[in-house]
Amino acid sequence: MKTELSNAIHITNGDSAAGTVKMAVRAGRGQMIVNEDPIVCGPAIKTTDLRQWRLVREGYFREMYRGSWDYSFDESQDVGLLMNSDLLRKPEYKIVWVASGLSDQLFLAWVIFLSDVMQVDTSWLKIVQFDIFREGKHICKYRSKGE
């Protein structure tokens, strides 16, 4: 797994998780993709048209932040998942880092959906999931898509 971690593209749900993963695995430039869309908020329309998805999601956030922020996925052009979804097609391991909360589970579903829409070979997709069990003990599971 060490080789996979050092050579993989790491996909996280937000900047905080990205910073932690980047430091932990010493990810270099071009190895981090950050989900820029908090899917837990707003409409998640049923479409395979990613342009339409983007327009609806940006419209929702612009309305929500009306007057204080002109929301655009363009702000995440350097590392954002939607804006860099072509990186999913690279024949390298992609490791999705998630926890067990609703936001991360929807994020995981979004990564798999996005991969399917883009007809990505998901055999390169790996998942690291952190769970909390009774007595506050943490456990980390590593698996491939479909496990």
CSV table of N, CA and C in Angstrom, one decimal, residues 2-146:
chain,number,residue,atom,x,y,z
A,2,LYS,N,2.1,1.2,0.5
A,2,LYS,CA,3.0,2.4,0.6
A,2,LYS,C,3.2,2.9,-0.8
A,3,THR,N,3.5,2.1,-1.8
A,3,THR,CA,3.7,2.5,-3.2
A,3,THR,C,2.4,3.2,-3.7
A,4,GLU,N,1.3,2.6,-3.4
A,4,GLU,CA,0.0,3.1,-3.9
A,4,GLU,C,-0.2,4.5,-3.3
A,5,LEU,N,0.1,4.7,-2.0
A,5,LEU,CA,-0.1,6.0,-1.4
A,5,LEU,C,0.8,7.1,-2.0
A,6,SER,N,2.0,6.8,-2.2
A,6,SER,CA,3.0,7.8,-2.6
A,6,SER,C,2.7,8.2,-4.1
A,7,ASN,N,2.2,7.3,-4.9
A,7,ASN,CA,2.0,7.5,-6.3
A,7,ASN,C,0.5,7.8,-6.7
A,8,ALA,N,-0.3,7.8,-5.7
A,8,ALA,CA,-1.8,7.9,-6.0
A,8,ALA,C,-2.2,9.4,-6.1
A,9,ILE,N,-3.4,9.5,-6.7
A,9,ILE,CA,-4.2,10.7,-6.6
A,9,ILE,C,-5.1,10.6,-5.5
A,10,HIS,N,-5.1,11.6,-4.5
A,10,HIS,CA,-5.9,11.5,-3.3
A,10,HIS,C,-7.1,12.4,-3.5
A,11,ILE,N,-8.3,11.9,-3.2
A,11,ILE,CA,-9.5,12.7,-3.3
A,11,ILE,C,-10.1,12.8,-1.9
A,12,THR,N,-10.4,14.1,-1.5
A,12,THR,CA,-10.9,14.3,-0.2
A,12,THR,C,-12.2,15.2,-0.3
A,13,ASN,N,-12.9,15.2,0.8
A,13,ASN,CA,-14.1,16.0,0.9
A,13,ASN,C,-13.8,17.3,1.7
A,14,GLY,N,-13.2,18.2,1.0
A,14,GLY,CA,-13.0,19.5,1.7
A,14,GLY,C,-11.5,19.8,1.9
A,15,ASP,N,-11.2,21.1,2.2
A,15,ASP,CA,-9.8,21.5,2.3
A,15,ASP,C,-9.2,21.0,3.6
A,16,SER,N,-9.9,20.9,4.7
A,16,SER,CA,-9.3,20.4,5.9
A,16,SER,C,-8.8,19.0,5.8
A,17,ALA,N,-9.6,18.1,5.3
A,17,ALA,CA,-9.2,16.7,5.1
A,17,ALA,C,-8.0,16.7,4.1
A,18,ALA,N,-8.1,17.5,3.1
A,18,ALA,CA,-7.0,17.5,2.1
A,18,ALA,C,-5.7,17.9,2.7
A,19,GLY,N,-5.7,18.9,3.6
A,19,GLY,CA,-4.5,19.3,4.3
A,19,GLY,C,-3.9,18.2,5.1
A,20,THR,N,-4.8,17.5,5.8
A,20,THR,CA,-4.3,16.4,6.6
A,20,THR,C,-3.7,15.2,5.8
A,21,VAL,N,-4.4,14.8,4.7
A,21,VAL,CA,-3.9,13.8,3.9
A,21,VAL,C,-2.6,14.2,3.2
A,22,LYS,N,-2.6,15.4,2.7
A,22,LYS,CA,-1.4,15.9,2.0
A,22,LYS,C,-0.2,15.8,2.9
A,23,MET,N,-0.3,16.2,4.2
A,23,MET,CA,0.8,16.1,5.1
A,23,MET,C,1.1,14.6,5.4
A,24,ALA,N,0.1,13.8,5.6
A,24,ALA,CA,0.3,12.4,6.0
A,24,ALA,C,1.0,11.6,5.0
A,25,VAL,N,0.6,11.8,3.7
A,25,VAL,CA,1.2,10.9,2.6
A,25,VAL,C,2.3,11.7,1.8
A,26,ARG,N,2.5,12.9,2.2
A,26,ARG,CA,3.5,13.8,1.5
A,26,ARG,C,3.1,13.9,0.0
A,27,ALA,N,1.9,14.1,-0.2
A,27,ALA,CA,1.4,14.2,-1.6
A,27,ALA,C,2.0,15.5,-2.3
A,28,GLY,N,2.4,15.3,-3.5
A,28,GLY,CA,3.0,16.4,-4.3
A,28,GLY,C,2.0,17.1,-5.1
A,29,ARG,N,2.5,18.0,-5.9
A,29,ARG,CA,1.7,18.8,-6.8
A,29,ARG,C,0.9,17.9,-7.8
A,30,GLY,N,-0.3,18.1,-7.9
A,30,GLY,CA,-1.1,17.3,-8.9
A,30,GLY,C,-1.6,16.0,-8.3
A,31,GLN,N,-1.4,15.7,-7.0
A,31,GLN,CA,-1.8,14.5,-6.4
A,31,GLN,C,-3.1,14.7,-5.5
A,32,MET,N,-3.5,15.9,-5.3
A,32,MET,CA,-4.7,16.1,-4.5
A,32,MET,C,-5.9,16.6,-5.3
A,33,ILE,N,-7.0,16.1,-5.1
A,33,ILE,CA,-8.3,16.6,-5.6
A,33,ILE,C,-9.2,16.8,-4.4
A,34,VAL,N,-9.8,17.9,-4.4
A,34,VAL,CA,-10.7,18.3,-3.3
A,34,VAL,C,-12.1,18.5,-3.8
A,35,ASN,N,-13.1,17.8,-3.1
A,35,ASN,CA,-14.5,18.0,-3.5
A,35,ASN,C,-14.9,19.5,-3.1
A,36,GLU,N,-15.2,20.3,-4.1
A,36,GLU,CA,-15.6,21.7,-3.9
A,36,GLU,C,-17.1,21.9,-3.7
A,37,ASP,N,-17.8,20.8,-3.7
A,37,ASP,CA,-19.3,20.9,-3.7
A,37,ASP,C,-19.9,20.2,-2.5
A,38,PRO,N,-20.3,20.9,-1.5
A,38,PRO,CA,-20.9,20.3,-0.3
A,38,PRO,C,-22.3,19.7,-0.7
A,39,ILE,N,-22.3,18.5,-1.2
A,39,ILE,CA,-23.5,17.9,-1.7
A,39,ILE,C,-24.6,17.7,-0.7
A,40,VAL,N,-24.2,17.7,0.6
A,40,VAL,CA,-25.2,17.6,1.6
A,40,VAL,C,-26.2,18.7,1.6
A,41,CYS,N,-25.8,19.9,1.0
A,41,CYS,CA,-26.7,21.1,0.9
A,41,CYS,C,-27.2,21.2,-0.5
A,42,GLY,N,-28.5,21.6,-0.6
A,42,GLY,CA,-29.0,22.0,-1.9
A,42,GLY,C,-29.5,20.9,-2.7
A,43,PRO,N,-29.9,21.2,-3.9
A,43,PRO,CA,-30.5,20.2,-4.8
A,43,PRO,C,-29.4,19.4,-5.5
A,44,ALA,N,-29.7,18.1,-5.6
A,44,ALA,CA,-28.8,17.2,-6.3
A,44,ALA,C,-29.7,16.6,-7.4
A,45,ILE,N,-29.7,17.3,-8.6
A,45,ILE,CA,-30.6,16.9,-9.7
A,45,ILE,C,-30.2,15.6,-10.3
A,46,LYS,N,-31.2,14.9,-10.8
A,46,LYS,CA,-30.9,13.7,-11.5
A,46,LYS,C,-30.5,14.0,-13.0
A,47,THR,N,-29.2,13.9,-13.3
A,47,THR,CA,-28.7,14.2,-14.6
A,47,THR,C,-27.4,13.6,-14.8
A,48,THR,N,-27.0,13.3,-16.0
A,48,THR,CA,-25.7,12.9,-16.3
A,48,THR,C,-24.9,14.0,-17.1
A,49,ASP,N,-25.6,15.1,-17.2
A,49,ASP,CA,-25.0,16.3,-17.9
A,49,ASP,C,-24.3,17.1,-16.8
A,50,LEU,N,-22.9,17.0,-16.7
A,50,LEU,CA,-22.2,17.7,-15.7
A,50,LEU,C,-22.2,19.2,-15.8
A,51,ARG,N,-22.4,19.7,-17.0
A,51,ARG,CA,-22.6,21.1,-17.2
A,51,ARG,C,-23.9,21.6,-16.5
A,52,GLN,N,-25.0,20.8,-16.7
A,52,GLN,CA,-26.3,21.2,-16.1
A,52,GLN,C,-26.2,21.1,-14.6
A,53,TRP,N,-25.5,20.0,-14.1
A,53,TRP,CA,-25.3,19.8,-12.7
A,53,TRP,C,-24.6,21.1,-12.1
A,54,ARG,N,-23.5,21.5,-12.8
A,54,ARG,CA,-22.8,22.7,-12.3
A,54,ARG,C,-23.6,23.9,-12.3
A,55,LEU,N,-24.4,24.2,-13.3
A,55,LEU,CA,-25.3,25.4,-13.4
A,55,LEU,C,-26.3,25.4,-12.2
A,56,VAL,N,-26.9,24.2,-11.9
A,56,VAL,CA,-27.9,24.2,-10.9
A,56,VAL,C,-27.2,24.4,-9.5
A,57,ARG,N,-26.1,23.7,-9.3
A,57,ARG,CA,-25.4,23.8,-8.0
A,57,ARG,C,-24.9,25.2,-7.8
A,58,GLU,N,-24.3,25.8,-8.8
A,58,GLU,CA,-23.8,27.2,-8.6
A,58,GLU,C,-24.9,28.2,-8.4
A,59,GLY,N,-26.0,27.9,-9.1
A,59,GLY,CA,-27.2,28.8,-8.9
A,59,GLY,C,-27.7,28.7,-7.5
A,60,TYR,N,-27.7,27.5,-6.9
A,60,TYR,CA,-28.2,27.4,-5.5
A,60,TYR,C,-27.3,28.1,-4.6
A,61,PHE,N,-26.0,28.0,-4.7
A,61,PHE,CA,-25.1,28.6,-3.8
A,61,PHE,C,-25.1,30.1,-4.0
A,62,ARG,N,-25.2,30.6,-5.2
A,62,ARG,CA,-25.3,32.0,-5.4
A,62,ARG,C,-26.5,32.6,-4.8
A,63,GLU,N,-27.6,31.9,-4.8
A,63,GLU,CA,-28.8,32.4,-4.2
A,63,GLU,C,-28.7,32.3,-2.7
A,64,MET,N,-28.1,31.3,-2.2
A,64,MET,CA,-27.9,31.2,-0.7
A,64,MET,C,-27.0,32.3,-0.2
A,65,TYR,N,-25.9,32.6,-0.9
A,65,TYR,CA,-25.0,33.6,-0.5
A,65,TYR,C,-25.2,35.0,-1.1
A,66,ARG,N,-26.4,35.2,-1.6
A,66,ARG,CA,-26.8,36.4,-2.3
A,66,ARG,C,-26.2,37.6,-1.7
A,67,GLY,N,-25.5,38.4,-2.5
A,67,GLY,CA,-24.9,39.7,-2.0
A,67,GLY,C,-23.6,39.6,-1.3
A,68,SER,N,-23.2,38.4,-0.8
A,68,SER,CA,-22.0,38.3,-0.1
A,68,SER,C,-20.9,37.5,-0.8
A,69,TRP,N,-21.3,36.6,-1.7
A,69,TRP,CA,-20.3,35.8,-2.4
A,69,TRP,C,-20.9,35.3,-3.7
A,70,ASP,N,-20.2,35.6,-4.8
A,70,ASP,CA,-20.7,35.1,-6.1
A,70,ASP,C,-20.0,33.7,-6.4
A,71,TYR,N,-20.7,32.7,-5.9
A,71,TYR,CA,-20.1,31.3,-5.9
A,71,TYR,C,-19.9,30.8,-7.3
A,72,SER,N,-18.7,30.2,-7.5
A,72,SER,CA,-18.4,29.6,-8.8
A,72,SER,C,-17.4,28.4,-8.5
A,73,PHE,N,-17.6,27.3,-9.2
A,73,PHE,CA,-16.6,26.3,-9.2
A,73,PHE,C,-15.3,26.7,-9.8
A,74,ASP,N,-15.3,27.7,-10.5
A,74,ASP,CA,-14.0,28.2,-11.1
A,74,ASP,C,-13.0,28.6,-10.0
A,75,GLU,N,-13.5,28.9,-8.8
A,75,GLU,CA,-12.6,29.2,-7.7
A,75,GLU,C,-11.8,28.0,-7.3
A,76,SER,N,-12.2,26.8,-7.6
A,76,SER,CA,-11.5,25.6,-7.3
A,76,SER,C,-10.8,24.9,-8.5
A,77,GLN,N,-10.5,25.7,-9.5
A,77,GLN,CA,-10.0,25.2,-10.8
A,77,GLN,C,-8.7,24.4,-10.6
A,78,ASP,N,-7.9,24.8,-9.6
A,78,ASP,CA,-6.6,24.1,-9.5
A,78,ASP,C,-6.7,22.7,-8.9
A,79,VAL,N,-7.6,22.5,-7.9
A,79,VAL,CA,-7.7,21.2,-7.3
A,79,VAL,C,-9.1,20.6,-7.1
A,80,GLY,N,-10.1,21.3,-7.6
A,80,GLY,CA,-11.5,20.9,-7.4
A,80,GLY,C,-11.9,19.7,-8.1
A,81,LEU,N,-12.7,18.8,-7.5
A,81,LEU,CA,-13.1,17.5,-8.1
A,81,LEU,C,-13.9,17.7,-9.4
A,82,LEU,N,-14.9,18.5,-9.4
A,82,LEU,CA,-15.7,18.7,-10.7
A,82,LEU,C,-14.8,19.4,-11.7
A,83,MET,N,-14.0,20.4,-11.4
A,83,MET,CA,-13.2,21.1,-12.3
A,83,MET,C,-12.0,20.3,-12.8
A,84,ASN,N,-11.7,19.2,-12.1
A,84,ASN,CA,-10.6,18.4,-12.6
A,84,ASN,C,-11.0,16.9,-12.7
A,85,SER,N,-12.2,16.7,-13.1
A,85,SER,CA,-12.7,15.4,-13.1
A,85,SER,C,-12.0,14.5,-14.2
A,86,ASP,N,-11.3,15.2,-15.2
A,86,ASP,CA,-10.6,14.4,-16.1
A,86,ASP,C,-9.4,13.6,-15.5
A,87,LEU,N,-9.0,14.1,-14.3
A,87,LEU,CA,-7.9,13.4,-13.6
A,87,LEU,C,-8.4,12.0,-13.2
A,88,LEU,N,-9.7,11.8,-13.1
A,88,LEU,CA,-10.2,10.5,-12.8
A,88,LEU,C,-9.9,9.4,-13.8
A,89,ARG,N,-9.6,9.9,-15.0
A,89,ARG,CA,-9.3,9.0,-16.2
A,89,ARG,C,-7.9,8.5,-16.2
A,90,LYS,N,-7.0,9.1,-15.4
A,90,LYS,CA,-5.6,8.7,-15.4
A,90,LYS,C,-5.5,7.3,-14.9
A,91,PRO,N,-4.6,6.5,-15.5
A,91,PRO,CA,-4.5,5.1,-15.1
A,91,PRO,C,-3.5,5.0,-13.9
A,92,GLU,N,-3.9,5.7,-12.8
A,92,GLU,CA,-3.2,5.7,-11.5
A,92,GLU,C,-4.2,5.4,-10.4
A,93,TYR,N,-3.7,4.9,-9.3
A,93,TYR,CA,-4.6,4.7,-8.2
A,93,TYR,C,-5.2,6.0,-7.7
A,94,LYS,N,-6.5,6.0,-7.5
A,94,LYS,CA,-7.2,7.1,-6.9
A,94,LYS,C,-7.7,6.7,-5.6
A,95,ILE,N,-7.3,7.3,-4.5
A,95,ILE,CA,-7.7,6.9,-3.2
A,95,ILE,C,-8.6,8.0,-2.6
A,96,VAL,N,-9.9,7.5,-2.3
A,96,VAL,CA,-10.9,8.4,-1.8
A,96,VAL,C,-10.9,8.3,-0.3
A,97,TRP,N,-10.7,9.4,0.4
A,97,TRP,CA,-10.6,9.4,1.9
A,97,TRP,C,-12.0,9.9,2.4
A,98,VAL,N,-12.6,9.0,3.2
A,98,VAL,CA,-13.9,9.3,3.8
A,98,VAL,C,-14.1,8.9,5.2
A,99,ALA,N,-15.1,9.5,5.9
A,99,ALA,CA,-15.5,9.1,7.2
A,99,ALA,C,-16.9,8.6,7.1
A,100,SER,N,-17.5,8.3,8.2
A,100,SER,CA,-18.8,7.7,8.2
A,100,SER,C,-20.0,8.6,8.2
A,101,GLY,N,-19.8,9.9,8.3
A,101,GLY,CA,-20.8,10.9,8.4
A,101,GLY,C,-21.5,11.1,7.0
A,102,LEU,N,-22.7,11.7,7.1
A,102,LEU,CA,-23.5,11.9,5.9
A,102,LEU,C,-22.8,12.6,4.8
A,103,SER,N,-22.1,13.7,5.1
A,103,SER,CA,-21.4,14.5,4.1
A,103,SER,C,-20.4,13.7,3.4
A,104,ASP,N,-19.6,12.9,4.1
A,104,ASP,CA,-18.6,12.0,3.4
A,104,ASP,C,-19.2,10.9,2.6
A,105,GLN,N,-20.3,10.3,3.1
A,105,GLN,CA,-20.9,9.2,2.4
A,105,GLN,C,-21.6,9.7,1.1
A,106,LEU,N,-22.2,10.9,1.1
A,106,LEU,CA,-22.7,11.5,-0.1
A,106,LEU,C,-21.5,11.8,-1.1
A,107,PHE,N,-20.4,12.3,-0.5
A,107,PHE,CA,-19.3,12.6,-1.3
A,107,PHE,C,-18.8,11.3,-2.0
A,108,LEU,N,-18.7,10.2,-1.3
A,108,LEU,CA,-18.2,9.0,-1.9
A,108,LEU,C,-19.2,8.6,-3.0
A,109,ALA,N,-20.5,8.7,-2.8
A,109,ALA,CA,-21.4,8.3,-3.8
A,109,ALA,C,-21.2,9.3,-5.0
A,110,TRP,N,-20.9,10.5,-4.8
A,110,TRP,CA,-20.7,11.5,-5.9
A,110,TRP,C,-19.5,11.1,-6.7
A,111,VAL,N,-18.4,10.7,-6.0
A,111,VAL,CA,-17.2,10.3,-6.7
A,111,VAL,C,-17.5,9.1,-7.6
A,112,ILE,N,-18.2,8.1,-7.1
A,112,ILE,CA,-18.5,6.9,-7.9
A,112,ILE,C,-19.5,7.3,-9.0
A,113,PHE,N,-20.5,8.1,-8.8
A,113,PHE,CA,-21.4,8.5,-9.8
A,113,PHE,C,-20.6,9.3,-10.9
A,114,LEU,N,-19.7,10.2,-10.5
A,114,LEU,CA,-18.9,11.0,-11.5
A,114,LEU,C,-18.0,10.1,-12.3
A,115,SER,N,-17.5,9.1,-11.7
A,115,SER,CA,-16.6,8.1,-12.4
A,115,SER,C,-17.4,7.3,-13.4
A,116,ASP,N,-18.7,6.9,-13.0
A,116,ASP,CA,-19.5,6.2,-13.9
A,116,ASP,C,-19.9,7.1,-15.1
A,117,VAL,N,-20.3,8.3,-14.8
A,117,VAL,CA,-20.7,9.2,-15.9
A,117,VAL,C,-19.6,9.4,-16.9
A,118,MET,N,-18.4,9.5,-16.4
A,118,MET,CA,-17.2,9.7,-17.2
A,118,MET,C,-16.6,8.5,-17.8
A,119,GLN,N,-17.3,7.3,-17.5
A,119,GLN,CA,-16.8,6.0,-18.0
A,119,GLN,C,-15.4,5.7,-17.6
A,120,VAL,N,-15.1,6.0,-16.3
A,120,VAL,CA,-13.8,5.8,-15.8
A,120,VAL,C,-13.6,4.3,-15.4
A,121,ASP,N,-12.4,3.8,-15.6
A,121,ASP,CA,-12.1,2.4,-15.1
A,121,ASP,C,-11.9,2.5,-13.6
A,122,THR,N,-12.9,2.0,-12.9
A,122,THR,CA,-13.0,2.2,-11.4
A,122,THR,C,-12.1,1.1,-10.7
A,123,SER,N,-11.4,0.3,-11.5
A,123,SER,CA,-10.5,-0.7,-10.8
A,123,SER,C,-9.4,0.0,-10.2
A,124,TRP,N,-9.1,1.3,-10.6
A,124,TRP,CA,-8.1,2.1,-10.0
A,124,TRP,C,-8.5,2.8,-8.8
A,125,LEU,N,-9.8,2.7,-8.4
A,125,LEU,CA,-10.4,3.5,-7.3
A,125,LEU,C,-10.3,2.7,-6.0
A,126,LYS,N,-9.7,3.3,-5.0
A,126,LYS,CA,-9.6,2.7,-3.7
A,126,LYS,C,-10.2,3.6,-2.7
A,127,ILE,N,-10.7,3.0,-1.6
A,127,ILE,CA,-11.4,3.8,-0.6
A,127,ILE,C,-10.8,3.6,0.8
A,128,VAL,N,-10.5,4.7,1.5
A,128,VAL,CA,-10.0,4.6,2.9
A,128,VAL,C,-11.1,5.2,3.7
A,129,GLN,N,-11.7,4.5,4.6
A,129,GLN,CA,-12.9,5.0,5.4
A,129,GLN,C,-12.5,4.9,6.9
A,130,PHE,N,-12.7,6.0,7.6
A,130,PHE,CA,-12.5,6.0,9.0
A,130,PHE,C,-13.9,5.9,9.7
A,131,ASP,N,-13.9,5.0,10.7
A,131,ASP,CA,-15.2,4.8,11.4
A,131,ASP,C,-14.9,5.0,12.9
A,132,ILE,N,-15.9,5.4,13.7
A,132,ILE,CA,-15.8,5.4,15.1
A,132,ILE,C,-16.7,4.4,15.7
A,133,PHE,N,-16.1,3.6,16.6
A,133,PHE,CA,-16.9,2.5,17.2
A,133,PHE,C,-17.1,2.9,18.7
A,134,ARG,N,-17.8,2.0,19.4
A,134,ARG,CA,-18.0,2.3,20.8
A,134,ARG,C,-16.7,2.6,21.6
A,135,GLU,N,-16.8,3.3,22.6
A,135,GLU,CA,-15.7,3.7,23.5
A,135,GLU,C,-14.7,4.6,22.8
A,136,GLY,N,-15.2,5.2,21.7
A,136,GLY,CA,-14.4,6.2,21.0
A,136,GLY,C,-13.2,5.6,20.2
A,137,LYS,N,-13.2,4.3,20.0
A,137,LYS,CA,-12.1,3.7,19.3
A,137,LYS,C,-12.3,4.0,17.8
A,138,HIS,N,-11.2,4.3,17.1
A,138,HIS,CA,-11.3,4.6,15.7
A,138,HIS,C,-10.7,3.4,14.9
A,139,ILE,N,-11.2,3.2,13.7
A,139,ILE,CA,-10.7,2.1,12.9
A,139,ILE,C,-10.7,2.6,11.5
A,140,CYS,N,-9.7,2.2,10.7
A,140,CYS,CA,-9.6,2.6,9.3
A,140,CYS,C,-9.7,1.3,8.4
A,141,LYS,N,-10.6,1.4,7.4
A,141,LYS,CA,-10.8,0.3,6.5
A,141,LYS,C,-10.2,0.8,5.1
A,142,TYR,N,-9.6,-0.2,4.5
A,142,TYR,CA,-9.0,0.1,3.1
A,142,TYR,C,-9.7,-0.9,2.2
A,143,ARG,N,-10.3,-0.5,1.1
A,143,ARG,CA,-10.9,-1.4,0.2
A,143,ARG,C,-11.0,-0.8,-1.2
A,144,SER,N,-11.4,-1.7,-2.1
A,144,SER,CA,-11.6,-1.3,-3.5
A,144,SER,C,-13.1,-1.0,-3.7
A,145,LYS,N,-13.5,-0.3,-4.7
A,145,LYS,CA,-14.9,-0.1,-5.0
A,145,LYS,C,-15.6,-1.5,-5.1
A,146,GLY,N,-16.7,-1.6,-4.5
A,146,GLY,CA,-17.5,-2.8,-4.6
A,146,GLY,C,-17.4,-3.7,-3.4
